[in-house]
Amino acid sequence: MRSSVIIAIDGPAASGKSSVSRALARRLGFAYVNSGAMYRAATWWMLRRGANPDDPASVLALLPRMQFECGLENGASTIRVDGADPSSHLCDGEVNEHVSALSRIPEVRRLLVEKQRHYAGICDLVMEGRDIGSVVFPDTPFKFYIDAAPEIRARRRARQGQRDAITERDLADTSRKTSPLTIAEDAYVIDSSNLTIDGVVGEIVGRLKLKGLEVPE
Ligand code: DC
């Protein structure tokens, strides 16, 4: 059995990595997995249960009771927490506000990284996040880091109508001890500030071909 092809797409908030990863997965016929959605779903559930992500003890007390299931539907990752579908809450203001604090907790990361790695045994995939190339799949030869100027990222979020303090989130995500957002040594960096989604996908596809991956036309 051949092993899965994994394309790792990392980058800060609102860098365009979700739209790019989804479009790239469609182009390649791979599954699209959004690891940020997992941290968001866990945050939503913890907040609903009364835990405070800034107080790791309150999170750890509930963690063993969190039934976190990941799946695939129509080529994209799905999440159920205790049987509930959290998707309509993933971009709630309070989730944006607390998700970085929750994702700092090593036990939370351990649980979700295990779920993320599980996908590799099932299919070829494009997975986006903060530590996909550096920690989750360090052996994949296909790593990309997508960035954009902070003012452009802030404008993108505002256009999406979201309350999201991305500068604070960036700082928290890059400065945490466990698996901080970092550019993997062998990642190919793309500045999406002045590129369309198709433009970024085109750059990635060009790079993948150069590295020997067969890409459907
Ligand atoms: O990609 P996103 O903005 O939806 O991610 C939400 C948060 O989840 C992000 O601020 C940090 C955390 N995250 C993480 O720590 N590791 C990942 N692989 C993905 C997201």
Short mmCIF file of C-alpha atoms and ligand atoms in Angstrom, two decimals:
data_model
loop_
_atom_site.label_atom_id
_atom_site.label_comp_id
_atom_site.label_asym_id
_atom_site.label_seq_id
_atom_site.Cartn_x
_atom_site.Cartn_y
_atom_site.Cartn_z
CA MET A 1 0.00 0.00 0.00
CA ARG A 2 1.45 3.40 -0.92
CA SER A 3 1.53 6.05 1.78
CA SER A 4 -0.64 9.16 1.54
CA VAL A 5 0.57 12.31 -0.14
CA ILE A 6 0.34 15.15 2.34
CA ILE A 7 0.45 18.82 1.47
CA ALA A 8 1.04 20.98 4.53
CA ILE A 9 -0.16 24.58 4.41
CA ASP A 10 0.72 26.75 7.38
CA GLY A 11 0.41 30.45 8.02
CA PRO A 12 -1.05 33.12 10.30
CA ALA A 13 -4.71 34.10 10.68
CA ALA A 14 -6.42 35.43 7.55
CA SER A 15 -3.43 34.71 5.33
CA GLY A 16 -5.80 33.11 2.83
CA LYS A 17 -4.74 29.56 3.63
CA SER A 18 -8.27 28.14 4.02
CA SER A 19 -9.49 29.32 0.62
CA VAL A 20 -6.23 28.26 -0.99
CA SER A 21 -6.17 24.86 0.71
CA ARG A 22 -9.77 24.12 -0.24
CA ALA A 23 -9.19 25.12 -3.90
CA LEU A 24 -5.91 23.20 -4.04
CA ALA A 25 -7.50 20.05 -2.63
CA ARG A 26 -10.26 20.29 -5.23
CA ARG A 27 -7.71 20.72 -8.02
CA LEU A 28 -5.69 17.70 -6.87
CA GLY A 29 -8.64 15.50 -5.93
CA PHE A 30 -7.31 15.31 -2.36
CA ALA A 31 -9.23 15.64 0.90
CA TYR A 32 -9.18 19.05 2.59
CA VAL A 33 -8.54 19.07 6.33
CA ASN A 34 -8.81 22.24 8.39
CA SER A 35 -6.89 21.69 11.64
CA GLY A 36 -7.78 25.18 12.91
CA ALA A 37 -11.42 24.10 12.88
CA MET A 38 -10.49 21.36 15.38
CA TYR A 39 -8.99 23.85 17.84
CA ARG A 40 -12.03 26.07 17.29
CA ALA A 41 -14.48 23.22 17.88
CA ALA A 42 -12.70 22.24 21.10
CA THR A 43 -12.76 25.89 22.23
CA TRP A 44 -16.48 26.19 21.51
CA TRP A 45 -17.22 23.03 23.47
CA MET A 46 -15.02 24.02 26.43
CA LEU A 47 -16.64 27.47 26.64
CA ARG A 48 -20.11 25.92 26.48
CA ARG A 49 -19.16 23.62 29.35
CA GLY A 50 -17.95 26.57 31.42
CA ALA A 51 -14.18 25.99 31.15
CA ASN A 52 -11.90 28.99 30.85
CA PRO A 53 -9.19 28.40 28.21
CA ASP A 54 -6.91 30.80 30.11
CA ASP A 55 -7.11 28.44 33.07
CA PRO A 56 -5.62 25.12 31.84
CA ALA A 57 -6.79 23.27 34.98
CA SER A 58 -10.42 23.95 34.08
CA VAL A 59 -9.79 22.63 30.55
CA LEU A 60 -7.90 19.55 31.73
CA ALA A 61 -10.72 18.66 34.11
CA LEU A 62 -13.13 18.41 31.15
CA LEU A 63 -10.80 17.07 28.47
CA PRO A 64 -11.33 13.35 29.20
CA ARG A 65 -15.07 13.88 28.74
CA MET A 66 -14.79 15.56 25.34
CA GLN A 67 -15.87 13.04 22.68
CA PHE A 68 -14.11 14.48 19.66
CA GLU A 69 -14.79 12.75 16.34
CA CYS A 70 -13.26 13.69 13.00
CA GLY A 71 -14.48 12.45 9.66
CA LEU A 72 -14.66 13.22 5.96
CA GLU A 73 -17.69 14.25 3.94
CA ASN A 74 -17.58 15.20 0.28
CA GLY A 75 -13.80 15.43 0.44
CA ALA A 76 -13.61 17.78 3.43
CA SER A 77 -13.02 17.24 7.14
CA THR A 78 -15.97 17.17 9.51
CA ILE A 79 -16.11 17.41 13.29
CA ARG A 80 -18.58 16.27 15.93
CA VAL A 81 -18.10 17.02 19.60
CA ASP A 82 -20.28 14.88 21.82
CA GLY A 83 -22.35 14.20 18.73
CA ALA A 84 -22.98 17.93 18.06
CA ASP A 85 -21.94 19.71 14.87
CA PRO A 86 -20.05 22.86 15.91
CA SER A 87 -19.59 24.27 12.40
CA SER A 88 -21.94 27.25 12.75
CA HIS A 89 -20.03 28.42 15.85
CA LEU A 90 -16.44 28.10 14.71
CA CYS A 91 -16.05 31.78 13.87
CA ASP A 92 -18.03 33.17 16.84
CA GLY A 93 -16.35 36.18 18.43
CA GLU A 94 -15.79 34.33 21.71
CA VAL A 95 -14.18 31.41 19.89
CA ASN A 96 -11.83 33.77 18.03
CA GLU A 97 -11.01 35.37 21.36
CA HIS A 98 -10.16 32.16 23.24
CA VAL A 99 -8.86 29.71 20.63
CA SER A 100 -5.20 30.71 20.96
CA ALA A 101 -5.31 30.19 24.73
CA LEU A 102 -6.80 26.72 24.32
CA SER A 103 -4.32 25.73 21.64
CA ARG A 104 -1.44 26.56 23.98
CA ILE A 105 -2.34 23.62 26.23
CA PRO A 106 -0.07 20.63 25.39
CA GLU A 107 -2.68 17.97 26.28
CA VAL A 108 -5.18 19.57 23.89
CA ARG A 109 -2.58 19.62 21.14
CA ARG A 110 -1.63 16.00 21.75
CA LEU A 111 -5.24 14.89 21.35
CA LEU A 112 -5.88 16.91 18.19
CA VAL A 113 -2.55 16.11 16.53
CA GLU A 114 -3.40 12.43 16.91
CA LYS A 115 -6.72 13.06 15.12
CA GLN A 116 -4.90 15.00 12.39
CA ARG A 117 -2.35 12.24 11.81
CA HIS A 118 -5.13 9.68 11.57
CA TYR A 119 -6.24 11.22 8.24
CA ALA A 120 -2.92 10.28 6.67
CA GLY A 121 -3.81 6.62 6.89
CA ILE A 122 -7.00 7.18 4.92
CA CYS A 123 -6.33 9.36 1.87
CA ASP A 124 -4.15 11.97 0.16
CA LEU A 125 -4.72 15.33 1.78
CA VAL A 126 -4.18 19.04 1.96
CA MET A 127 -4.06 20.04 5.62
CA GLU A 128 -3.89 23.63 6.81
CA GLY A 129 -2.85 24.97 10.20
CA ARG A 130 0.04 26.39 12.18
CA ASP A 131 2.30 23.39 12.82
CA ILE A 132 1.41 20.96 10.02
CA GLY A 133 4.81 21.10 8.31
CA SER A 134 6.82 21.55 11.50
CA VAL A 135 5.17 19.05 13.88
CA VAL A 136 2.21 17.09 12.53
CA PHE A 137 3.79 15.87 9.28
CA PRO A 138 7.45 16.90 9.43
CA ASP A 139 8.42 14.24 6.86
CA THR A 140 6.25 15.44 4.02
CA PRO A 141 8.29 17.00 1.22
CA PHE A 142 5.37 19.30 0.34
CA LYS A 143 5.30 22.21 2.80
CA PHE A 144 4.02 25.71 2.17
CA TYR A 145 3.81 28.79 4.37
CA ILE A 146 1.33 31.43 3.26
CA ASP A 147 1.63 34.93 4.62
CA ALA A 148 0.16 38.36 3.85
CA ALA A 149 0.76 41.87 5.18
CA PRO A 150 -0.99 42.42 8.55
CA GLU A 151 -3.18 45.26 7.22
CA ILE A 152 -4.37 43.10 4.34
CA ARG A 153 -5.17 40.24 6.71
CA ALA A 154 -7.09 42.59 9.03
CA ARG A 155 -9.04 43.91 6.02
CA ARG A 156 -9.93 40.35 4.95
CA ARG A 157 -11.35 39.56 8.39
CA ALA A 158 -13.31 42.81 8.49
CA ARG A 159 -14.79 42.00 5.08
CA GLN A 160 -15.86 38.62 6.48
CA GLY A 161 -17.69 40.55 9.21
CA GLN A 162 -15.72 38.82 11.96
CA ARG A 163 -14.61 40.11 15.33
CA ASP A 164 -11.07 38.74 15.39
CA ALA A 165 -8.01 40.39 16.98
CA ILE A 166 -5.56 38.77 14.59
CA THR A 167 -2.49 40.67 15.83
CA GLU A 168 -3.03 39.31 19.34
CA ARG A 169 -3.72 35.83 17.98
CA ASP A 170 -0.53 35.96 15.86
CA LEU A 171 1.50 36.94 18.90
CA ALA A 172 -0.02 34.18 21.04
CA ASP A 173 0.39 31.57 18.27
CA THR A 174 4.03 32.44 17.52
CA SER A 175 5.17 32.84 21.12
CA ARG A 176 3.63 29.77 22.78
CA LYS A 177 5.99 27.06 24.05
CA THR A 178 4.34 24.04 22.41
CA SER A 179 4.40 23.88 18.59
CA PRO A 180 4.40 27.61 17.89
CA LEU A 181 3.59 28.96 14.46
CA THR A 182 6.90 28.89 12.65
CA ILE A 183 8.14 28.58 9.10
CA ALA A 184 9.41 25.01 8.68
CA GLU A 185 12.97 25.03 7.40
CA ASP A 186 12.02 23.33 4.14
CA ALA A 187 8.73 25.20 3.58
CA TYR A 188 8.15 27.25 0.45
CA VAL A 189 6.94 30.72 1.46
CA ILE A 190 4.29 32.57 -0.54
CA ASP A 191 3.23 36.16 0.15
CA SER A 192 -0.45 36.26 -0.82
CA SER A 193 -0.84 40.03 -0.23
CA ASN A 194 -1.22 40.83 -3.92
CA LEU A 195 -2.29 37.46 -5.25
CA THR A 196 -5.70 35.97 -5.95
CA ILE A 197 -6.60 32.54 -4.57
CA ASP A 198 -6.04 31.07 -8.04
CA GLY A 199 -2.69 32.85 -8.18
CA VAL A 200 -1.52 31.22 -4.94
CA VAL A 201 -2.88 27.82 -6.00
CA GLY A 202 -1.01 28.23 -9.30
CA GLU A 203 2.26 28.89 -7.48
CA ILE A 204 1.77 25.87 -5.27
CA VAL A 205 0.89 23.62 -8.19
CA GLY A 206 4.00 24.81 -10.06
CA ARG A 207 6.14 23.96 -7.06
CA LEU A 208 4.49 20.55 -6.60
CA LYS A 209 5.20 19.67 -10.25
CA LEU A 210 8.82 20.75 -9.84
CA LYS A 211 9.04 18.36 -6.91
CA GLY A 212 7.74 15.52 -9.03
CA LEU A 213 4.09 15.33 -8.01
CA GLU A 214 1.68 14.51 -10.82
CA VAL A 215 -1.03 17.16 -10.97
CA PRO A 216 -4.16 16.76 -13.11
CA GLU A 217 -4.57 19.52 -15.74
O1 DC B 1 -6.48 28.68 11.23
P1 DC B 1 -7.42 29.29 12.28
O2 DC B 1 -7.27 30.79 12.40
O3 DC B 1 -8.82 28.87 12.12
O4 DC B 1 -6.90 28.68 13.67
C1 DC B 1 -7.50 29.02 14.89
C2 DC B 1 -6.49 28.89 16.01
O5 DC B 1 -6.20 27.52 16.23
C3 DC B 1 -5.17 29.58 15.82
O6 DC B 1 -5.19 30.91 16.31
C4 DC B 1 -4.20 28.72 16.58
C5 DC B 1 -4.85 27.36 16.59
N1 DC B 1 -4.23 26.40 15.68
C6 DC B 1 -3.11 25.76 16.12
O7 DC B 1 -2.62 26.05 17.20
N2 DC B 1 -2.55 24.79 15.36
C7 DC B 1 -3.05 24.46 14.17
N3 DC B 1 -2.48 23.50 13.46
C8 DC B 1 -4.19 25.14 13.70
C9 DC B 1 -4.76 26.12 14.47
#
